[in-house]
């Protein structure tokens, strides 16, 4: 349990320290199919799945191995999937001030599969879109297609 | 039979009671691949398949494990697939007053596979789109792509 | 042979009689993956494949098990795939006066696989789009995506 | 070798003779997944793959079994894939004066897989778009989706 | 190690020498699924994956077997994936002055899978879009669809 | 309902009449992936799936299109899957006196998926093995492998 | 939690009451792909997956919808996968005194995927073989092949 | 029709003339996935599918491109699938006097899919095993596995 | 580098301490699809892939989450795949004195894909079989089938 | 052409020099899915596909990256697939004197796909089995299963 909620103790600054670079690159960067495991705050049962993270840098890029670390920090807490999605997106916005950020999460919720309605094949999809990912439909569409 | 039509006796209020939350989230939530089983009101033969439900919250979200419950309530009745699709969408609109709701249902109808035309591979697809899902083509397109 | 051309003798009125309903539903209805078998009128060799039929009702819907019957009526004749596709679409337009009709057919032609050019993997795709399926590109796009 | 370059001797007129029909059909016709085999004019090594051909008839349609024959005529020559794609498209334009023609070719080049860079999984995609396939982005998009 | 960084010593001029042709072709040329292997400049661990390269010629085309060679030249250096993507695109722009160039790279980074966050299934997607690939959303969309 | 239990009225003799041939063939004949639909005699809910039928002729073979007819005769009754499997095997044994008969049925039972335990992905496999299919393990193994 | 350990309170006799039948059937019956969810007794984290159950009846068969119920009874307890597999097999042996019983379980253990070694793709396979499933290698082999 | 029954006129001697070689090779040679098209002699409707041919040479091998030619010679006649399978095997036995021959044919029969029972997904599997393929179970098993 | 060779410093005793249990279970336990990453001792380039581990307990079982830990200990060293496979098997034999142990490893070697022969799709398979896995062919066969 | 027949000039001794090691390993080593490209000596057209190589070492193992090199040496000659398969097996037998060697080759022959019979989907499978791979059926079976 301590491990599963270790995200509360993580320091985002420490994680990103030294992992921000200035490169001449202005297209979308996507880190896709990041496995995550989290705990549903209502039933204390795990939910887990794949997370796709994208952003369009303004001047700085993040070392790509840091993106999954950020996903871990926020998923190792008591969460609902909607909030978890938002928190990852906001964290990247604050860290590198990009032109836009997009996060899509697919989740299998054991509270749905193990008990109650017992739908063993259902999945939940949430997304958070900031900056150009929110204002420009083509940017969203490109993210969806590249992350397939 | 009593079980298969138990949906008439369900109380939507009871199901949703205590499962509406106010979170700061304004993107589409999708619960996809919900298995459902219903009875065709013309031939009293089962039809069944997958249901995808999406909505864009205004202020309130539904606990995601409640969505499959709502699908069950309306499918455990004598139905035609078109009406079943509409009823699920309308129920969510009334419950959380969202910016929009979308429901897509794929159905295998035993009345088509077991008798008469004997087409064993056919499926029927219906959808119901309310609010921004009806007025905004890009919202529909995003739903279709994320629910794949 | 008599069986394979039995479509000439079918009476569309009989088939649809009692299978038109008035429901409050205004989205696209798709019956997809309908297997059909027909005879090429040039070589008298079979062609066959899958047919997807969609329409957007104005006031009336057809009982969905009738759609494959209509496909059978027109395919059990001497045909070319282009005409067959048109005839199915026109028949539905006349029957329920919908906002639009779309028909897509994938065909494997034995005249192409068995003899002559001997291309064993080729398929032919034809479509017929009437009403809003012709005038509105987004309706077509939605049909293509949902019928996948 | 004589066989592999037999395309030079073919007479397009002979092939199409008696295979042009006037039907009332105005949607896209696609013949997809046509296997072709050609010879790279630089290295005299084979390249081969799948070809998709589409056109929108104005008044005439070609018997569909002739399309793969045309593909064979032009691929059984010393070619580069870009020119081969163009020649098939132009030939159909001249034959039936359609509203538009589209040709897409996927090619595996043995000159790339067998020697030199030794990339065994690469493929080359070329296309030729004439008439409405060039001027109308939605026509192109529909072709791409139906030929998948 | 010498082999893995042999890209520094390569001479682009030598590679392209004699491989530029003038053909009458004005559609997109795609060389897709080019396997590449590179070294991450931060951790000195390999990253690798598939690269898709597209361009729309103005007057000249490159012999298609040269495209994978260019990918090799730039990947056999110490790299970050964002810069590698840019360098391939820029090199093609300089070589044939096309109407546009697009490069998409999928990368598995051992620094992400082998150590630290240990996400074994994640992939990173980067792209570089120049000329019409940057200015025209439909060109990008077509590239994405044809390279699938 | 009358249709679904029409199997009681069928006359096996009529079906096989004129469809028994004497050919010089002594290997296994398999008709695989025969779709069937039946009714569970306990819950009156449908069960359905694929049936594989094999036999090794002694002197007579059955016209292969008759095998699916026999499957239909026995499945259109109130059944349990175990008995249905046996009846099909016994019927073929009586009809052609073969060296052996094997029948394997995969069934999806709506009584298991729609109600009670609600396991939506479970399937039931039953088999009946007569003659050499019972006594010779290699014959069974060959049937299993060829019917895959 | 109460729900997840509800298996302790279940009465096997009640479940099987009235669901044992005497039929003339002596081949293997398999109920495959039964989804189960259980709790690891060491870490109190869920493990779940698919279970295949087979038995060869002596005189009695179990109503097939009871098999998944038995799987649920034993999985809704604090378990280790090895013991869970044994308990299901023993329970069936006691209930119907068959010639043999076989149980195979595939399990994804969140204690392995979420924490510690973080192997997101690993699965654990256990089996229990009683009677002829233990003594006869061909019976085991047939079970493995039919349950695939 | 003349084309479809052209097999009667073919001369096996002509086809094999000059295509028998003596090589030092004593393992199984398999030519698999040979597409064939034939005509059912009862209904005059096509049946078609894949054919796998294997033999173990004694002293002579056949040029492998001749095997599909032999398949064509015997399938372009009025046939039943059982006899067709036998004829191909016997022909190879006579031609090269091998240690053994095996032929497996998968057939889709339009007489089963287009009319009568209308089972659209069924396939028929026949085989002919001569010499060591008949006497040695391991040879058969190896053939089945390699031809998958 | 320190991380990648951290396996030298690991203490097997510490890892297994408290994770050995006595349960009444005598069938094969398989932990399959364990991702591993190692370094080739000849080229210092990574190799990686999936590992399947099986054993048949005598009296003791290992907590299943420890198996991947053991795989990590031995793969995080300079290795050749053959020795790595042996070391994992021997370690388990010493730890729980089972009736037998089997280990199968699939490896992608960057020294083969990145340089030299440049075969991008090759994989290397090694195995280690101890006790009954060595002496009993059926045990090996069962392992291979269950680990698929 | 010089490149494609460069195998005649290769010196096996040079390739293996320094790549033979003595390790304590006595199970099968498989290098599978090795892409090869060769030239048919009858038609001078390419044939290519995948090669699986296995051996059971007596005292020495070959560096695994050398196996694909040996495959290249023998395939870059004018060949027939049967002889090519034998030569690879014999070369390994001479190099390391193993307990046994097995080689399986799948080949697509352009002489079969491009001209003459035009069977675009056929493949040819050949194998060479020496030592225990020839004498022990279980060794062969294990090779077939592990190389899948």
XYZ file of C-alpha atoms in Angstrom, chain B residues 42-43 80-83 85-86 104 106 109 111-112 115-117 119-129 134-135 137 140-141 144-145 148, chain C residues 21 23-37 50 55 61-65 68-69 71-72 76 138 141-142 145-148:
70
model
C -40.728 -8.724 -32.432
C -39.328 -12.258 -32.261
C -35.539 -2.754 -30.665
C -31.918 -1.719 -30.949
C -32.735 1.798 -32.195
C -34.868 2.603 -29.175
C -29.688 3.234 -28.033
C -31.831 6.346 -27.611
C -23.017 3.531 -30.322
C -23.175 -3.050 -32.300
C -29.504 -10.412 -33.763
C -33.525 -13.399 -35.402
C -31.185 -12.718 -38.320
C -33.750 -18.205 -38.800
C -35.086 -16.559 -41.905
C -32.238 -15.092 -43.934
C -26.786 -14.421 -42.328
C -24.397 -15.583 -39.646
C -21.915 -12.760 -39.867
C -24.079 -9.642 -40.021
C -24.143 -6.990 -37.330
C -26.329 -3.944 -36.830
C -24.892 -0.590 -35.759
C -27.018 2.158 -34.257
C -26.103 5.428 -32.566
C -27.641 8.271 -30.609
C -25.967 11.673 -30.517
C -25.044 16.047 -32.668
C -24.010 19.567 -33.596
C -18.880 16.721 -36.495
C -18.456 12.656 -33.273
C -15.288 11.841 -35.192
C -15.544 7.141 -33.183
C -11.765 7.125 -33.187
C -12.232 1.840 -31.775
C -42.267 0.795 -38.104
C -39.971 5.055 -34.186
C -38.467 8.232 -32.848
C -34.963 7.676 -34.125
C -33.030 9.939 -36.445
C -29.475 8.619 -36.565
C -27.850 6.290 -39.054
C -28.826 2.594 -38.955
C -26.194 0.249 -40.402
C -26.535 -3.447 -41.189
C -23.014 -4.511 -42.003
C -21.173 -7.616 -43.157
C -24.133 -9.113 -44.987
C -22.823 -12.066 -47.019
C -24.152 -12.092 -50.559
C -23.653 -14.381 -53.577
C -19.813 -8.560 -47.928
C -29.795 4.709 -44.031
C -37.540 2.272 -39.992
C -37.377 -1.175 -41.590
C -37.204 -4.263 -39.397
C -33.490 -4.904 -39.562
C -33.819 -8.546 -40.553
C -30.401 -8.886 -45.725
C -33.501 -10.199 -47.476
C -29.761 -7.890 -50.513
C -30.626 -11.502 -51.394
C -29.875 -13.723 -56.858
C -19.279 13.781 -43.112
C -17.169 9.376 -43.595
C -19.200 8.290 -40.583
C -15.895 4.387 -40.097
C -18.826 2.646 -38.389
C -18.962 -0.141 -40.985
C -15.290 -1.032 -40.581
